[in-house]
mmCIF file of C-alpha atoms in Angstrom:
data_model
loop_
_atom_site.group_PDB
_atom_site.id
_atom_site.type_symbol
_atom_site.label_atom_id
_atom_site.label_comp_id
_atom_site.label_asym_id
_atom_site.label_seq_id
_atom_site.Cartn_x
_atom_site.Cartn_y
_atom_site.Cartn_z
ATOM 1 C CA UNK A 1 -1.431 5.019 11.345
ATOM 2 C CA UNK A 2 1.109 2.396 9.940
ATOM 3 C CA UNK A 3 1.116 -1.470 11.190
ATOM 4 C CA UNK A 4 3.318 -3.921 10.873
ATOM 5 C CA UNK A 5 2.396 -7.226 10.614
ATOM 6 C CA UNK A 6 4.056 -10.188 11.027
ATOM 7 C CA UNK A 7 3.301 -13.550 9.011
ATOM 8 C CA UNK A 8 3.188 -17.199 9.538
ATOM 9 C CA UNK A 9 3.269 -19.720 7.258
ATOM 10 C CA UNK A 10 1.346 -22.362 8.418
ATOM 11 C CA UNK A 11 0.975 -24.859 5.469
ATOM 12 C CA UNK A 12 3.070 -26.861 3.719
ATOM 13 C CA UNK A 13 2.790 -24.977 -0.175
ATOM 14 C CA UNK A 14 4.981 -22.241 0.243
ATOM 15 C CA UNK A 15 4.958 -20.770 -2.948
ATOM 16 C CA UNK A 16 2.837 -17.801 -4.387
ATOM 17 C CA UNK A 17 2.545 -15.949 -7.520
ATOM 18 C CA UNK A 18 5.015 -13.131 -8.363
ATOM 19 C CA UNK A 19 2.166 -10.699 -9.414
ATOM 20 C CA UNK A 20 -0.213 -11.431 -5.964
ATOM 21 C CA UNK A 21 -0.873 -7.793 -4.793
ATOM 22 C CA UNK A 22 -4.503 -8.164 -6.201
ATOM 23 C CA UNK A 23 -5.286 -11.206 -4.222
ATOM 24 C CA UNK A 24 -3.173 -9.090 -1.067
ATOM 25 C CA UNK A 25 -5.680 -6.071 -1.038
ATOM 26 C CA UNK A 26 -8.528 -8.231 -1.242
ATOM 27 C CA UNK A 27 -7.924 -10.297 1.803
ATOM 28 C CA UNK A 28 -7.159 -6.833 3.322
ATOM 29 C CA UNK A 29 -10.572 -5.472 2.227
ATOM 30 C CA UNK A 30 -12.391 -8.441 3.019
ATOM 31 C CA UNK A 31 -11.156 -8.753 6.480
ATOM 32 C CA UNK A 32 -12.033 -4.811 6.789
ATOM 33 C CA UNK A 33 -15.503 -6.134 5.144
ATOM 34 C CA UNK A 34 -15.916 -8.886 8.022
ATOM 35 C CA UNK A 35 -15.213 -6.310 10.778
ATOM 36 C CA UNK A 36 -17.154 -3.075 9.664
ATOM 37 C CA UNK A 37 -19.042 -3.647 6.383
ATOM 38 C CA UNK A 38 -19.752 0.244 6.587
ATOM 39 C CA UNK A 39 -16.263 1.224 7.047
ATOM 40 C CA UNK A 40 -15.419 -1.089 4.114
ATOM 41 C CA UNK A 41 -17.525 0.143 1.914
ATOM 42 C CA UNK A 42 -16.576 3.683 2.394
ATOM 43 C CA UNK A 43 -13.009 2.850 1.914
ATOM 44 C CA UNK A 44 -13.496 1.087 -1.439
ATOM 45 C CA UNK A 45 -16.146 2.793 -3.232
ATOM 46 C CA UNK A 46 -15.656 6.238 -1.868
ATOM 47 C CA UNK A 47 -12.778 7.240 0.568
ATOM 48 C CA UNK A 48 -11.587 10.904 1.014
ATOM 49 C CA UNK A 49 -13.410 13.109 -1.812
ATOM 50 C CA UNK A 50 -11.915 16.108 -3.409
ATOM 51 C CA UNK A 51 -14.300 17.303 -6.531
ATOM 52 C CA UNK A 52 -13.977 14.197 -8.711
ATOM 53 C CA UNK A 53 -11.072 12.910 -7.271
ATOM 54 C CA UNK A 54 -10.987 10.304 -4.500
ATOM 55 C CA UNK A 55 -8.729 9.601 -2.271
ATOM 56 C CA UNK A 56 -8.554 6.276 -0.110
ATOM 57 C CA UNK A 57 -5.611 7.027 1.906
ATOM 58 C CA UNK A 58 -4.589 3.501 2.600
ATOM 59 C CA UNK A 59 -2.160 1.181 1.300
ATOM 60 C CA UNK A 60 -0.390 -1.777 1.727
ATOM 61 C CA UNK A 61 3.532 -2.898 1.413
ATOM 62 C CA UNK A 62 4.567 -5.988 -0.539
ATOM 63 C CA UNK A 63 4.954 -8.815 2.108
ATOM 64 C CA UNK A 64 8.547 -9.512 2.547
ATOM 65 C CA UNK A 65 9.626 -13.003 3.571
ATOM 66 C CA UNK A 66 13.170 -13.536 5.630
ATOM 67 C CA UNK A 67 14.182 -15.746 3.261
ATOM 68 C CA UNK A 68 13.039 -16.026 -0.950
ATOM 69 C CA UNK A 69 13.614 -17.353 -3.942
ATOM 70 C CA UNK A 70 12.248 -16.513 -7.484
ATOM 71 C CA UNK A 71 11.412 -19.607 -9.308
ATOM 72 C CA UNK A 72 9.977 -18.523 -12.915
ATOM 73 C CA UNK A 73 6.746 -16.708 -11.821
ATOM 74 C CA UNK A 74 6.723 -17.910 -8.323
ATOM 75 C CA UNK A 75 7.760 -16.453 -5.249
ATOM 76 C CA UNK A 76 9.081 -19.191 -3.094
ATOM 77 C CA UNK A 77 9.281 -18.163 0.336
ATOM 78 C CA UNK A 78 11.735 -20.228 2.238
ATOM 79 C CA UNK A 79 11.736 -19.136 5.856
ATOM 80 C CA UNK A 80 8.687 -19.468 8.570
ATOM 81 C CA UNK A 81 7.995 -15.833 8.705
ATOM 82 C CA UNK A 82 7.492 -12.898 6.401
ATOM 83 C CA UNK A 83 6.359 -9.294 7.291
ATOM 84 C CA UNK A 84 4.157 -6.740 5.700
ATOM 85 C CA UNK A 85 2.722 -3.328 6.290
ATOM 86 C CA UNK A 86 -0.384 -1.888 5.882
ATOM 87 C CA UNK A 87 -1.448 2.105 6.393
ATOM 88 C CA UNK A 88 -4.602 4.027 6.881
ATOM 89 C CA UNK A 89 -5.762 7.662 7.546
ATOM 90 C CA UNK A 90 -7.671 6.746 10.355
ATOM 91 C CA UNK A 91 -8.766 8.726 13.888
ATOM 92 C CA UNK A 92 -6.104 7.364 16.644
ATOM 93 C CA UNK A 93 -9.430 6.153 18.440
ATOM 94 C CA UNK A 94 -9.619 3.456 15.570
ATOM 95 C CA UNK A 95 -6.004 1.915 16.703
ATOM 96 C CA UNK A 96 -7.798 -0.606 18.722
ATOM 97 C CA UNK A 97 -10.566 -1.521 16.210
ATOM 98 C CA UNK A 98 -7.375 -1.946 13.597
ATOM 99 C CA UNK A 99 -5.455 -4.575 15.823
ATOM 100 C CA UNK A 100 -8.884 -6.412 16.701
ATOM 101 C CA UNK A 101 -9.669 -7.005 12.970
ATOM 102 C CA UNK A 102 -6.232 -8.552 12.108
ATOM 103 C CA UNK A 103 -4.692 -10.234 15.329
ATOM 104 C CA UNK A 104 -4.806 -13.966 14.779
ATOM 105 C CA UNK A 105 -5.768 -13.431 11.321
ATOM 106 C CA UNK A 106 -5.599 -16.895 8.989
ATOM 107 C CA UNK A 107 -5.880 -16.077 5.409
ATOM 108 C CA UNK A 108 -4.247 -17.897 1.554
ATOM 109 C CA UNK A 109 -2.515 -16.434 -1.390
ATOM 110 C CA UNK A 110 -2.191 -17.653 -4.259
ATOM 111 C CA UNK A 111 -3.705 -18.815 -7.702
ATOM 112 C CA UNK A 112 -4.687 -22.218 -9.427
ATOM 113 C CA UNK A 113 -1.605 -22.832 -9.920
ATOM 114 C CA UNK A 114 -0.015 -22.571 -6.225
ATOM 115 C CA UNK A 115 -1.452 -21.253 -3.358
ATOM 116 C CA UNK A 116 0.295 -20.675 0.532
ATOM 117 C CA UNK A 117 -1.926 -20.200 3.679
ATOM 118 C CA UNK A 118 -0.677 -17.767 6.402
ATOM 119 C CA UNK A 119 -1.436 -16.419 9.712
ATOM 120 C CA UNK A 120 -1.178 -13.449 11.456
ATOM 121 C CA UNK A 121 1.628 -14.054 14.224
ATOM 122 C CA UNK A 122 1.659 -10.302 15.689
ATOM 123 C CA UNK A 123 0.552 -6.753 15.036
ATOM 124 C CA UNK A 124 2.316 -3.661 15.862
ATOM 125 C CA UNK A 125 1.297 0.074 15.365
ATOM 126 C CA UNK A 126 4.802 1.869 14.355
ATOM 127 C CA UNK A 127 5.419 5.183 16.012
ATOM 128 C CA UNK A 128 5.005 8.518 13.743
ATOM 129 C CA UNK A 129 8.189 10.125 11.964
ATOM 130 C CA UNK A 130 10.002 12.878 13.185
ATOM 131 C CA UNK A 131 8.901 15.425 11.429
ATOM 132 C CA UNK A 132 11.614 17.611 9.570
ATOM 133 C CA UNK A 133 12.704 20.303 6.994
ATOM 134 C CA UNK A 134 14.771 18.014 5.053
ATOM 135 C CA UNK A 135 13.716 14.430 5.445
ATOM 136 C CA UNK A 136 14.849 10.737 3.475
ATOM 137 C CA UNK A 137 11.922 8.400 2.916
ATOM 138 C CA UNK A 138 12.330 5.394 1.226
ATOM 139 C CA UNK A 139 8.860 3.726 -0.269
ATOM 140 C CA UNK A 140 8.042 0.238 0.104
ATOM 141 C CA UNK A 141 5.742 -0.435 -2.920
ATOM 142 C CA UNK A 142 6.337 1.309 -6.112
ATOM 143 C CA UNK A 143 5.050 5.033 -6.699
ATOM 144 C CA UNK A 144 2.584 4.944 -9.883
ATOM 145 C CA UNK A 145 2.024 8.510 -11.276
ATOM 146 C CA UNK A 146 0.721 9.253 -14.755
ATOM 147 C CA UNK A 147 -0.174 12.253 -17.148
ATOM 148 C CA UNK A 148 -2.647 12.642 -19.420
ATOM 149 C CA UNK A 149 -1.713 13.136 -23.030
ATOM 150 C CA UNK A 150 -3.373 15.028 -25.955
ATOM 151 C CA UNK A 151 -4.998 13.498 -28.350
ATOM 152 C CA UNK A 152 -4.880 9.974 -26.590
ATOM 153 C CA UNK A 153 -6.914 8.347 -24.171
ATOM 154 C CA UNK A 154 -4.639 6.316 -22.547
ATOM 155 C CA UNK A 155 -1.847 8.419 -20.131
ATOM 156 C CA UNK A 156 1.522 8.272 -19.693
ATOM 157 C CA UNK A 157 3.541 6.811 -16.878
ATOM 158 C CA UNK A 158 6.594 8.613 -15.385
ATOM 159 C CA UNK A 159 9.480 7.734 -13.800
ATOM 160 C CA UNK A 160 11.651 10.042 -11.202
ATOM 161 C CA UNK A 161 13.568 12.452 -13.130
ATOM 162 C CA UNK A 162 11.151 13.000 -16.234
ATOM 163 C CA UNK A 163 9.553 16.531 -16.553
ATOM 164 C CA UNK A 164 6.522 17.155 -14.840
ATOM 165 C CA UNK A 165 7.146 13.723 -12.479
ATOM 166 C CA UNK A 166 7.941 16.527 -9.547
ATOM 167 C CA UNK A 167 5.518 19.029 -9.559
ATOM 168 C CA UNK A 168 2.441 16.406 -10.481
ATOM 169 C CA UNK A 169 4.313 14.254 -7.283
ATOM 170 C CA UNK A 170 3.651 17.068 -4.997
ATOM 171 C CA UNK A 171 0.589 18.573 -6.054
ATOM 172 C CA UNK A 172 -1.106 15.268 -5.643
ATOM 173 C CA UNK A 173 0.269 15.361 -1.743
ATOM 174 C CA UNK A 174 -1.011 18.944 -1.912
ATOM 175 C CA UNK A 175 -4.585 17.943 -2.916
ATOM 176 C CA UNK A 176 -4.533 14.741 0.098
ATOM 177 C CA UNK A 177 -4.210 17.016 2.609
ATOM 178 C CA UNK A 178 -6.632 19.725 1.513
ATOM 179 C CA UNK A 179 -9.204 16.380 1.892
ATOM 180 C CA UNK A 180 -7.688 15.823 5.706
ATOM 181 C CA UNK A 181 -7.667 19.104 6.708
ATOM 182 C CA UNK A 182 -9.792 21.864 5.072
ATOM 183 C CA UNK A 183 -8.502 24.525 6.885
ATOM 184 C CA UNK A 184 -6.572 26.636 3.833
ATOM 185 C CA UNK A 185 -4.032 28.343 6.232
ATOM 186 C CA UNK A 186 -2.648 25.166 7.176
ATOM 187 C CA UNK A 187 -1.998 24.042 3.305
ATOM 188 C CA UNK A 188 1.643 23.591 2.787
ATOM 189 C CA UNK A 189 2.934 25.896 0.168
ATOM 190 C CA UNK A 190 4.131 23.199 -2.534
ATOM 191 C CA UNK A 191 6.188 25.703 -4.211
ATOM 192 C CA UNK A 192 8.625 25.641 -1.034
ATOM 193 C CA UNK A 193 9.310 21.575 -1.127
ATOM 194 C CA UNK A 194 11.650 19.744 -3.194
ATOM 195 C CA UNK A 195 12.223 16.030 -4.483
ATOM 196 C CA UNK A 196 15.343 14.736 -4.885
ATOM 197 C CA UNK A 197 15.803 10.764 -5.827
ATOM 198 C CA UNK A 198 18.235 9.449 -3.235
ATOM 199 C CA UNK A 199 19.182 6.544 -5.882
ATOM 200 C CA UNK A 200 18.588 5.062 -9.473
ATOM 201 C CA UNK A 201 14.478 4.104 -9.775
ATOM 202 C CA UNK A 202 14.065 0.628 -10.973
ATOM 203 C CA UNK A 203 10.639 0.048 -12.964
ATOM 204 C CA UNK A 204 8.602 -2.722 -11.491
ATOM 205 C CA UNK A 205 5.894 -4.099 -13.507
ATOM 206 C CA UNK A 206 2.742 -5.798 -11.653
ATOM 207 C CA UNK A 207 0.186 -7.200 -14.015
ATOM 208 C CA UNK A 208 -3.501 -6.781 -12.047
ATOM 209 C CA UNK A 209 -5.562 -9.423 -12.815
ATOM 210 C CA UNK A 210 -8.792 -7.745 -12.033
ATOM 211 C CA UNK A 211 -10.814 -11.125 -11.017
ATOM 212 C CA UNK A 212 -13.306 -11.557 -8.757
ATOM 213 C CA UNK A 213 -12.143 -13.070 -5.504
#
């Protein structure tokens, strides 16, 4: 299910770090926390297990204000609203739970340096995609995908285009879905699907500061 939430500003700072998606997915997980501390903890230490590999089928979009400015390593937002959207592989029995834990929401970004508090103005599920051969989808937060290399223990990023990006890119959708539905009949066949970039992939970098909130 996929959310959209709209955001007001309601203090007079309205400027927060460029790099803030670590302080976003902990409010997110701590207003989870506050409404299901069992559900919560699922989602963050174990989610959807396949062998070794876990899965927590959820994320988040950047939050996009109406109106922005960059200002060295500040976002500036410079309109009253902003929206984001937020995803999870969840029963459709857990819609209303969802909307209870974030309607009327009030919740801060931000760092020492600047910091912006918000509130959750409205809450809407979005409907489910049409469901088609040949589909467009554009992402709203940037697709991370790396490969190990040999003889090093740190891995390699790729970018759209390189060899390999494709077939790891669908494999790893291949493996999500054996986790959601473990029936192997219904598997797609990964060998029959194809990605083609739409337009030129811009690297974003977003530095995770890893602190304690």
């Amino acid at each position: 299910m996929k959310f959209k939430l709209t955001l007001e500003l309601t203090g007079k700072d309205r400027q927060i770090p460029i790099n803030y998606q670590y302080e976003q997915s902990a409010w997110i997980y701590k207003t989870i926390h506050n409404g299901n501390p069992e559900f919560s903890a699922w989602l963050h230490n174990s989610g959807y297990l396949d062998g070794n590999k876990q899965f927590k089928l959820f994320t988040f979009s950047p939050i996009v204000p109406e109106k922005y400015a960059i200002k060295h390593d500040r976002l500036e937002i410079q309109s009253n609203h902003a929206v984001t959207h937020v995803s999870f592989y969840t029963p459709e029995a857990a819609e209303p739970f969802i909307l209870g834990l974030f309607n009327n929401q009030h919740f801060m970004l931000g760092d020492h340096i600047s910091q912006t508090q918000f509130k959750i103005h409205s809450i809407e599920k979005l409907p489910e995609p049409q469901w088609n051969d040949t589909m467009i989808f554009r992402t709203l937060s940037p697709i991370v995908l790396s490969k190990k290399q040999e003889g090093s223990k740190n891995a390699r990023y790729l970018a759209p285009g390189e060899e390999d990006f494709e077939d790891l890119f669908l494999k790893n959708l291949e493996n999500k879905f054996k986790v959601i539905d473990n029936n192997p009949d219904r598997v797609p066949d990964s060998g029959r699907v194809k990605l083609t970039p739409r337009s030129t992939p811009r690297s974003k970098l977003i530095k995770n500061k890893g602190r304690d909130t």
